[in-house]
PDB file of C-alpha atoms and ligand atoms in Angstrom:
ATOM      1  CA  UNK A  12      21.005 -11.668  -0.175  1.00 70.00           C
ATOM      2  CA  UNK A  13      17.704 -13.525  -0.386  1.00 69.00           C
ATOM      3  CA  UNK A  14      16.343 -10.508  -2.199  1.00 70.00           C
ATOM      4  CA  UNK A  15      19.262 -10.237  -4.607  1.00 70.00           C
ATOM      5  CA  UNK A  16      18.870 -13.902  -5.589  1.00 69.00           C
ATOM      6  CA  UNK A  17      15.105 -13.665  -5.999  1.00 68.00           C
ATOM      7  CA  UNK A  18      13.285 -13.734  -9.334  1.00 60.00           C
ATOM      8  CA  UNK A  19      12.982  -9.974  -8.961  1.00 67.00           C
ATOM      9  CA  UNK A  20      16.532  -9.442 -10.188  1.00 70.00           C
ATOM     10  CA  UNK A  21      16.535 -12.373 -12.584  1.00 65.00           C
ATOM     11  CA  UNK A  22      20.304 -12.861 -12.274  1.00 66.00           C
ATOM     12  CA  UNK A  23      21.731 -15.940 -13.979  1.00 66.00           C
ATOM     13  CA  UNK A  24      24.032 -17.175 -11.259  1.00 70.00           C
ATOM     14  CA  UNK A  25      23.547 -17.233  -7.525  1.00 72.00           C
ATOM     15  CA  UNK A  26      25.207 -14.328  -5.734  1.00 71.00           C
ATOM     16  CA  UNK A  27      26.574 -15.402  -2.395  1.00 71.00           C
ATOM     17  CA  UNK A  28      28.809 -12.559  -1.263  1.00 74.00           C
ATOM     18  CA  UNK A  29      27.908  -9.032  -0.350  1.00 74.00           C
ATOM     19  CA  UNK A  30      30.954  -7.698  -2.207  1.00 76.00           C
ATOM     20  CA  UNK A  31      29.781  -9.406  -5.390  1.00 76.00           C
ATOM     21  CA  UNK A  32      26.282  -7.981  -4.874  1.00 73.00           C
ATOM     22  CA  UNK A  33      27.745  -4.491  -4.513  1.00 73.00           C
ATOM     23  CA  UNK A  34      29.780  -4.939  -7.711  1.00 74.00           C
ATOM     24  CA  UNK A  35      26.695  -6.075  -9.611  1.00 71.00           C
ATOM     25  CA  UNK A  36      24.112  -3.681  -8.251  1.00 73.00           C
ATOM     26  CA  UNK A  37      26.170  -0.765  -6.955  1.00 74.00           C
ATOM     27  CA  UNK A  38      26.746   0.393  -3.401  1.00 75.00           C
ATOM     28  CA  UNK A  39      23.877   2.857  -3.547  1.00 73.00           C
ATOM     29  CA  UNK A  40      21.396   0.170  -4.548  1.00 74.00           C
ATOM     30  CA  UNK A  41      22.550  -2.222  -1.840  1.00 77.00           C
ATOM     31  CA  UNK A  42      22.407   0.558   0.754  1.00 79.00           C
ATOM     32  CA  UNK A  43      18.902   1.592  -0.287  1.00 75.00           C
ATOM     33  CA  UNK A  44      17.717  -2.011  -0.366  1.00 79.00           C
ATOM     34  CA  UNK A  45      19.051  -2.652   3.111  1.00 80.00           C
ATOM     35  CA  UNK A  46      17.518   0.540   4.486  1.00 81.00           C
ATOM     36  CA  UNK A  47      14.151   0.054   2.877  1.00 80.00           C
ATOM     37  CA  UNK A  48      13.867  -3.508   4.136  1.00 80.00           C
ATOM     38  CA  UNK A  49      14.738  -2.146   7.588  1.00 79.00           C
ATOM     39  CA  UNK A  50      11.968   0.461   7.276  1.00 81.00           C
ATOM     40  CA  UNK A  51       9.483  -2.178   6.116  1.00 81.00           C
ATOM     41  CA  UNK A  52      10.593  -4.537   8.889  1.00 80.00           C
ATOM     42  CA  UNK A  53       9.487  -1.928  11.408  1.00 81.00           C
ATOM     43  CA  UNK A  54       5.926  -1.991  10.160  1.00 85.00           C
ATOM     44  CA  UNK A  55       3.584  -4.673  11.416  1.00 85.00           C
ATOM     45  CA  UNK A  56       0.025  -5.461  10.458  1.00 86.00           C
ATOM     46  CA  UNK A  57      -1.085  -3.768  13.686  1.00 89.00           C
ATOM     47  CA  UNK A  58       0.229  -0.483  12.204  1.00 89.00           C
ATOM     48  CA  UNK A  59      -2.837  -0.444   9.969  1.00 90.00           C
ATOM     49  CA  UNK A  60      -5.681   1.035  11.976  1.00 91.00           C
ATOM     50  CA  UNK A  61      -7.638   2.963   9.384  1.00 93.00           C
ATOM     51  CA  UNK A  62      -5.925   2.052   6.111  1.00 93.00           C
ATOM     52  CA  UNK A  63      -6.329  -1.367   4.499  1.00 93.00           C
ATOM     53  CA  UNK A  64      -3.026  -3.267   4.703  1.00 90.00           C
ATOM     54  CA  UNK A  65      -3.163  -5.312   1.502  1.00 91.00           C
ATOM     55  CA  UNK A  66      -4.603  -2.450  -0.543  1.00 94.00           C
ATOM     56  CA  UNK A  67      -1.885  -0.131   0.739  1.00 95.00           C
ATOM     57  CA  UNK A  68       0.973  -2.500  -0.170  1.00 93.00           C
ATOM     58  CA  UNK A  69      -0.439  -3.321  -3.586  1.00 94.00           C
ATOM     59  CA  UNK A  70      -0.654   0.410  -4.310  1.00 96.00           C
ATOM     60  CA  UNK A  71       2.921   0.914  -3.028  1.00 95.00           C
ATOM     61  CA  UNK A  72       4.325  -1.997  -5.051  1.00 94.00           C
ATOM     62  CA  UNK A  73       2.570  -0.720  -8.141  1.00 96.00           C
ATOM     63  CA  UNK A  74       4.141   2.732  -7.752  1.00 97.00           C
ATOM     64  CA  UNK A  75       7.550   1.100  -7.167  1.00 95.00           C
ATOM     65  CA  UNK A  76       7.505  -1.155 -10.224  1.00 96.00           C
ATOM     66  CA  UNK A  77       5.985   1.540 -12.451  1.00 98.00           C
ATOM     67  CA  UNK A  78       8.619   4.098 -11.411  1.00 98.00           C
ATOM     68  CA  UNK A  79      11.277   1.477 -12.149  1.00 95.00           C
ATOM     69  CA  UNK A  80       9.840   0.848 -15.631  1.00 97.00           C
ATOM     70  CA  UNK A  81       9.776   4.585 -16.327  1.00 98.00           C
ATOM     71  CA  UNK A  82      13.420   4.817 -15.187  1.00 97.00           C
ATOM     72  CA  UNK A  83      14.375   2.091 -17.666  1.00 96.00           C
ATOM     73  CA  UNK A  84      12.418   3.745 -20.458  1.00 97.00           C
ATOM     74  CA  UNK A  85      14.068   7.144 -19.980  1.00 98.00           C
ATOM     75  CA  UNK A  86      17.561   5.634 -19.797  1.00 97.00           C
ATOM     76  CA  UNK A  87      18.410   5.996 -16.100  1.00 96.00           C
ATOM     77  CA  UNK A  88      21.663   4.155 -15.295  1.00 91.00           C
ATOM     78  CA  UNK A  89      21.418   0.723 -13.706  1.00 84.00           C
ATOM     79  CA  UNK A  90      23.146   2.104 -10.607  1.00 81.00           C
ATOM     80  CA  UNK A  91      20.278   4.532 -10.044  1.00 89.00           C
ATOM     81  CA  UNK A  92      17.303   2.522 -11.222  1.00 91.00           C
ATOM     82  CA  UNK A  93      16.672   0.821  -7.912  1.00 89.00           C
ATOM     83  CA  UNK A  94      16.231   4.195  -6.187  1.00 92.00           C
ATOM     84  CA  UNK A  95      13.161   4.665  -8.373  1.00 95.00           C
ATOM     85  CA  UNK A  96      11.694   1.407  -7.135  1.00 93.00           C
ATOM     86  CA  UNK A  97      12.467   2.199  -3.488  1.00 93.00           C
ATOM     87  CA  UNK A  98      11.098   5.751  -3.745  1.00 96.00           C
ATOM     88  CA  UNK A  99       7.907   4.395  -5.305  1.00 96.00           C
ATOM     89  CA  UNK A 100       7.550   1.608  -2.773  1.00 94.00           C
ATOM     90  CA  UNK A 101       7.975   4.025   0.136  1.00 95.00           C
ATOM     91  CA  UNK A 102       6.240   7.110  -1.326  1.00 97.00           C
ATOM     92  CA  UNK A 103       3.180   6.914   0.978  1.00 97.00           C
ATOM     93  CA  UNK A 104       5.054   5.614   4.037  1.00 96.00           C
ATOM     94  CA  UNK A 105       4.091   8.814   5.927  1.00 96.00           C
ATOM     95  CA  UNK A 106       0.494   7.586   5.978  1.00 97.00           C
ATOM     96  CA  UNK A 107       1.372   4.676   8.244  1.00 95.00           C
ATOM     97  CA  UNK A 108       2.156   6.559  11.478  1.00 94.00           C
ATOM     98  CA  UNK A 109      -0.738   8.922  10.768  1.00 94.00           C
ATOM     99  CA  UNK A 110      -3.349   6.180  10.284  1.00 95.00           C
ATOM    100  CA  UNK A 111      -1.926   4.313  13.244  1.00 93.00           C
ATOM    101  CA  UNK A 112      -1.501   6.994  15.899  1.00 92.00           C
ATOM    102  CA  UNK A 113      -4.449   9.134  14.828  1.00 94.00           C
ATOM    103  CA  UNK A 114      -6.737   6.410  13.484  1.00 94.00           C
ATOM    104  CA  UNK A 115     -10.064   8.183  14.123  1.00 95.00           C
ATOM    105  CA  UNK A 116      -8.851  11.429  12.614  1.00 96.00           C
ATOM    106  CA  UNK A 117      -7.439   9.566   9.650  1.00 96.00           C
ATOM    107  CA  UNK A 118     -10.786   7.952   8.930  1.00 96.00           C
ATOM    108  CA  UNK A 119     -12.246  11.435   9.131  1.00 96.00           C
ATOM    109  CA  UNK A 120      -9.590  12.735   6.694  1.00 97.00           C
ATOM    110  CA  UNK A 121     -10.448   9.961   4.221  1.00 96.00           C
ATOM    111  CA  UNK A 122     -14.177  10.580   4.367  1.00 96.00           C
ATOM    112  CA  UNK A 123     -13.649  14.355   4.178  1.00 97.00           C
ATOM    113  CA  UNK A 124     -11.632  13.800   0.991  1.00 97.00           C
ATOM    114  CA  UNK A 125     -14.328  11.588  -0.438  1.00 96.00           C
ATOM    115  CA  UNK A 126     -17.246  13.873   0.393  1.00 96.00           C
ATOM    116  CA  UNK A 127     -15.546  17.089  -0.640  1.00 96.00           C
ATOM    117  CA  UNK A 128     -14.149  15.578  -3.821  1.00 96.00           C
ATOM    118  CA  UNK A 129     -10.627  16.692  -2.920  1.00 97.00           C
ATOM    119  CA  UNK A 130      -7.351  14.693  -2.911  1.00 96.00           C
ATOM    120  CA  UNK A 131      -6.563  12.931   0.384  1.00 97.00           C
ATOM    121  CA  UNK A 132      -3.336  14.897   0.749  1.00 97.00           C
ATOM    122  CA  UNK A 133      -5.333  18.165   0.829  1.00 97.00           C
ATOM    123  CA  UNK A 134      -7.812  16.688   3.259  1.00 97.00           C
ATOM    124  CA  UNK A 135      -4.931  15.662   5.564  1.00 97.00           C
ATOM    125  CA  UNK A 136      -3.597  19.229   5.456  1.00 97.00           C
ATOM    126  CA  UNK A 137      -7.048  20.507   6.341  1.00 96.00           C
ATOM    127  CA  UNK A 138      -7.577  18.081   9.254  1.00 96.00           C
ATOM    128  CA  UNK A 139      -4.025  17.733  10.665  1.00 96.00           C
ATOM    129  CA  UNK A 140      -2.351  20.888   9.416  1.00 97.00           C
ATOM    130  CA  UNK A 141       0.243  18.745   7.599  1.00 97.00           C
ATOM    131  CA  UNK A 142       0.217  15.760   5.271  1.00 97.00           C
ATOM    132  CA  UNK A 143       1.785  12.341   4.691  1.00 98.00           C
ATOM    133  CA  UNK A 144       4.399  14.096   2.517  1.00 97.00           C
ATOM    134  CA  UNK A 145       5.767  15.858   5.610  1.00 97.00           C
ATOM    135  CA  UNK A 146       5.636  12.682   7.712  1.00 97.00           C
ATOM    136  CA  UNK A 147       7.358  10.738   4.908  1.00 96.00           C
ATOM    137  CA  UNK A 148      10.067  13.376   4.871  1.00 96.00           C
ATOM    138  CA  UNK A 149      10.712  12.859   8.600  1.00 95.00           C
ATOM    139  CA  UNK A 150      10.917   9.096   8.113  1.00 93.00           C
ATOM    140  CA  UNK A 151      13.324   9.439   5.160  1.00 93.00           C
ATOM    141  CA  UNK A 152      15.455  11.770   7.261  1.00 93.00           C
ATOM    142  CA  UNK A 153      15.602   9.625  10.363  1.00 92.00           C
ATOM    143  CA  UNK A 154      16.424   6.483   8.336  1.00 89.00           C
ATOM    144  CA  UNK A 155      18.991   8.413   6.282  1.00 88.00           C
ATOM    145  CA  UNK A 156      17.484   7.299   2.976  1.00 90.00           C
ATOM    146  CA  UNK A 157      19.218   8.934  -0.008  1.00 90.00           C
ATOM    147  CA  UNK A 158      18.440  12.597  -0.879  1.00 94.00           C
ATOM    148  CA  UNK A 159      16.657  11.507  -4.082  1.00 95.00           C
ATOM    149  CA  UNK A 160      14.284   9.334  -2.039  1.00 94.00           C
ATOM    150  CA  UNK A 161      13.793  12.121   0.488  1.00 96.00           C
ATOM    151  CA  UNK A 162      12.772  14.526  -2.295  1.00 98.00           C
ATOM    152  CA  UNK A 163      10.518  11.974  -4.013  1.00 98.00           C
ATOM    153  CA  UNK A 164       8.648  11.316  -0.748  1.00 97.00           C
ATOM    154  CA  UNK A 165       8.365  15.055  -0.047  1.00 97.00           C
ATOM    155  CA  UNK A 166       7.094  16.158  -3.473  1.00 97.00           C
ATOM    156  CA  UNK A 167       5.196  13.234  -4.967  1.00 97.00           C
ATOM    157  CA  UNK A 168       1.917  15.189  -4.961  1.00 97.00           C
ATOM    158  CA  UNK A 169       3.379  18.414  -6.341  1.00 96.00           C
ATOM    159  CA  UNK A 170       6.125  17.616  -8.846  1.00 96.00           C
ATOM    160  CA  UNK A 171       5.316  20.916 -10.609  1.00 95.00           C
ATOM    161  CA  UNK A 172       6.703  22.910  -7.680  1.00 94.00           C
ATOM    162  CA  UNK A 173       9.919  20.917  -7.276  1.00 96.00           C
ATOM    163  CA  UNK A 174      13.112  22.692  -8.304  1.00 96.00           C
ATOM    164  CA  UNK A 175      15.877  20.532  -6.781  1.00 97.00           C
ATOM    165  CA  UNK A 176      18.425  18.148  -8.299  1.00 97.00           C
ATOM    166  CA  UNK A 177      16.250  15.042  -8.507  1.00 97.00           C
ATOM    167  CA  UNK A 178      13.439  16.139 -10.791  1.00 98.00           C
ATOM    168  CA  UNK A 179      13.214  12.901 -12.766  1.00 98.00           C
ATOM    169  CA  UNK A 180      12.691  10.613  -9.785  1.00 98.00           C
ATOM    170  CA  UNK A 181      10.174  13.056  -8.251  1.00 98.00           C
ATOM    171  CA  UNK A 182       8.225  13.165 -11.527  1.00 98.00           C
ATOM    172  CA  UNK A 183       8.471   9.388 -12.057  1.00 98.00           C
ATOM    173  CA  UNK A 184       6.982   8.690  -8.620  1.00 98.00           C
ATOM    174  CA  UNK A 185       4.257  11.323  -9.079  1.00 98.00           C
ATOM    175  CA  UNK A 186       3.240   9.911 -12.448  1.00 97.00           C
ATOM    176  CA  UNK A 187       3.385   6.297 -11.179  1.00 98.00           C
ATOM    177  CA  UNK A 188       1.211   7.242  -8.225  1.00 97.00           C
ATOM    178  CA  UNK A 189      -1.340   8.695 -10.596  1.00 95.00           C
ATOM    179  CA  UNK A 190      -1.180   5.505 -12.700  1.00 96.00           C
ATOM    180  CA  UNK A 191      -1.732   3.260  -9.632  1.00 97.00           C
ATOM    181  CA  UNK A 192      -4.747   5.322  -8.575  1.00 95.00           C
ATOM    182  CA  UNK A 193      -6.210   5.594 -12.057  1.00 93.00           C
ATOM    183  CA  UNK A 194      -5.962   1.864 -12.794  1.00 94.00           C
ATOM    184  CA  UNK A 195      -6.877   0.934  -9.221  1.00 95.00           C
ATOM    185  CA  UNK A 196      -3.885  -1.170  -8.337  1.00 96.00           C
ATOM    186  CA  UNK A 197      -4.547  -1.519  -4.620  1.00 95.00           C
ATOM    187  CA  UNK A 198      -5.889   1.402  -2.632  1.00 95.00           C
ATOM    188  CA  UNK A 199      -4.128   3.929  -0.452  1.00 95.00           C
ATOM    189  CA  UNK A 200      -7.119   5.937   0.771  1.00 94.00           C
ATOM    190  CA  UNK A 201      -7.336   8.506  -2.030  1.00 94.00           C
ATOM    191  CA  UNK A 202     -10.524   8.486  -4.099  1.00 93.00           C
ATOM    192  CA  UNK A 203      -9.799  11.819  -5.739  1.00 93.00           C
ATOM    193  CA  UNK A 204      -6.314  11.731  -7.224  1.00 92.00           C
ATOM    194  CA  UNK A 205      -5.212  14.794  -9.140  1.00 91.00           C
ATOM    195  CA  UNK A 206      -3.555  13.965 -12.480  1.00 91.00           C
ATOM    196  CA  UNK A 207      -0.100  15.497 -12.931  1.00 92.00           C
ATOM    197  CA  UNK A 208       0.040  18.373 -15.408  1.00 93.00           C
ATOM    198  CA  UNK A 209       0.888  17.505 -19.012  1.00 94.00           C
ATOM    199  CA  UNK A 210       4.298  19.212 -18.714  1.00 95.00           C
ATOM    200  CA  UNK A 211       5.328  16.639 -16.085  1.00 96.00           C
ATOM    201  CA  UNK A 212       5.047  13.868 -18.704  1.00 97.00           C
ATOM    202  CA  UNK A 213       6.951  16.000 -21.203  1.00 96.00           C
ATOM    203  CA  UNK A 214       9.822  16.769 -18.823  1.00 96.00           C
ATOM    204  CA  UNK A 215       9.991  13.130 -17.816  1.00 97.00           C
ATOM    205  CA  UNK A 216      10.203  12.060 -21.446  1.00 97.00           C
ATOM    206  CA  UNK A 217       7.246   9.675 -21.600  1.00 97.00           C
ATOM    207  CA  UNK A 218       3.730  10.011 -22.943  1.00 95.00           C
ATOM    208  CA  UNK A 219       0.507   9.384 -21.111  1.00 93.00           C
ATOM    209  CA  UNK A 220      -0.378   6.740 -23.735  1.00 94.00           C
ATOM    210  CA  UNK A 221       2.872   4.849 -23.155  1.00 96.00           C
ATOM    211  CA  UNK A 222       2.147   4.813 -19.423  1.00 95.00           C
ATOM    212  CA  UNK A 223      -1.427   3.627 -19.864  1.00 93.00           C
ATOM    213  CA  UNK A 224      -0.244   0.692 -21.968  1.00 95.00           C
ATOM    214  CA  UNK A 225       1.790  -0.683 -19.052  1.00 96.00           C
ATOM    215  CA  UNK A 226      -1.120  -2.257 -17.212  1.00 95.00           C
ATOM    216  CA  UNK A 227      -0.340  -5.904 -18.020  1.00 95.00           C
ATOM    217  CA  UNK A 228       3.403  -5.593 -17.530  1.00 96.00           C
ATOM    218  CA  UNK A 229       2.892  -3.861 -14.190  1.00 96.00           C
ATOM    219  CA  UNK A 230       0.647  -6.687 -12.987  1.00 95.00           C
ATOM    220  CA  UNK A 231       3.432  -9.204 -13.705  1.00 93.00           C
ATOM    221  CA  UNK A 232       6.137  -7.027 -12.109  1.00 92.00           C
ATOM    222  CA  UNK A 233       4.082  -6.635  -8.926  1.00 92.00           C
ATOM    223  CA  UNK A 234       4.084 -10.427  -8.488  1.00 90.00           C
ATOM    224  CA  UNK A 235       7.887 -10.529  -8.712  1.00 85.00           C
ATOM    225  CA  UNK A 236       8.323  -7.565  -6.386  1.00 86.00           C
ATOM    226  CA  UNK A 237       6.178  -9.126  -3.659  1.00 84.00           C
ATOM    227  CA  UNK A 238       9.394 -10.662  -2.300  1.00 79.00           C
ATOM    228  CA  UNK A 239      10.045  -7.198  -0.798  1.00 74.00           C
ATOM    229  CA  UNK A 240       7.141  -7.605   1.564  1.00 76.00           C
ATOM    230  CA  UNK A 241       7.764 -11.294   2.286  1.00 70.00           C
ATOM    231  CA  UNK A 242      11.271 -10.796   3.573  1.00 50.00           C
ATOM    232  CA  UNK A 243       9.943  -8.556   6.307  1.00 48.00           C
ATOM    233  CA  UNK A 244       7.571 -11.236   7.657  1.00 45.00           C
TER     234      UNK A 244
HETATM  235 FE1  FE2 B   5       0.819  10.146  -1.481  1.00 95.26          FE
HETATM  236 FE1  FE2 B   6       0.181   6.959  -3.325  1.00 95.26          FE
END
């Protein structure tokens, strides 16, 4: 409820009942919000062994707010818009158990990526035999996040090879991730991001120029969205 009444939603009157919140935001949104705050609540600062905590969350918030702005731009219904934010916020969540449990190897994966000039996701596959996309998938499954979030987490580095029902959210997260890396909003360990193919922008219905103009707006949205991390303190 604290979240619903925060500046993030900019609602005019205070919402005090859960039923009212569900009417205003939709059951799916409320469910996803509750689940994602539960996921975030399970992560403590000690979970960050090789990744930088504040850089990671700034990157994640940037992808969340950017995906949400893309959703608005392409006319996604208000009932579904919040899934875009949640999928963006959680897209790299699979990195957390990896950097925590296998800290030394994760540092190695990051430096391998840097020295070889390859994306971190490919370096992870090389070092571990799997990547944070697969780990993210397991997390989405065990927390029963919606299927659209599951697919966005699983395919955010390869939207071109996705053929399921949730293409727009997968593409929006992939493009937002590229934007966050390109404009260096935070840092999630990847010095060699691969830009999505031009067709991904076309299918999504936005242009690269439109996206690149968002920089200032994204900065402001990140400030508002920080409430997501505060409520888990
Ligand atoms: Fe990623
Ligand atoms: Fe990312």
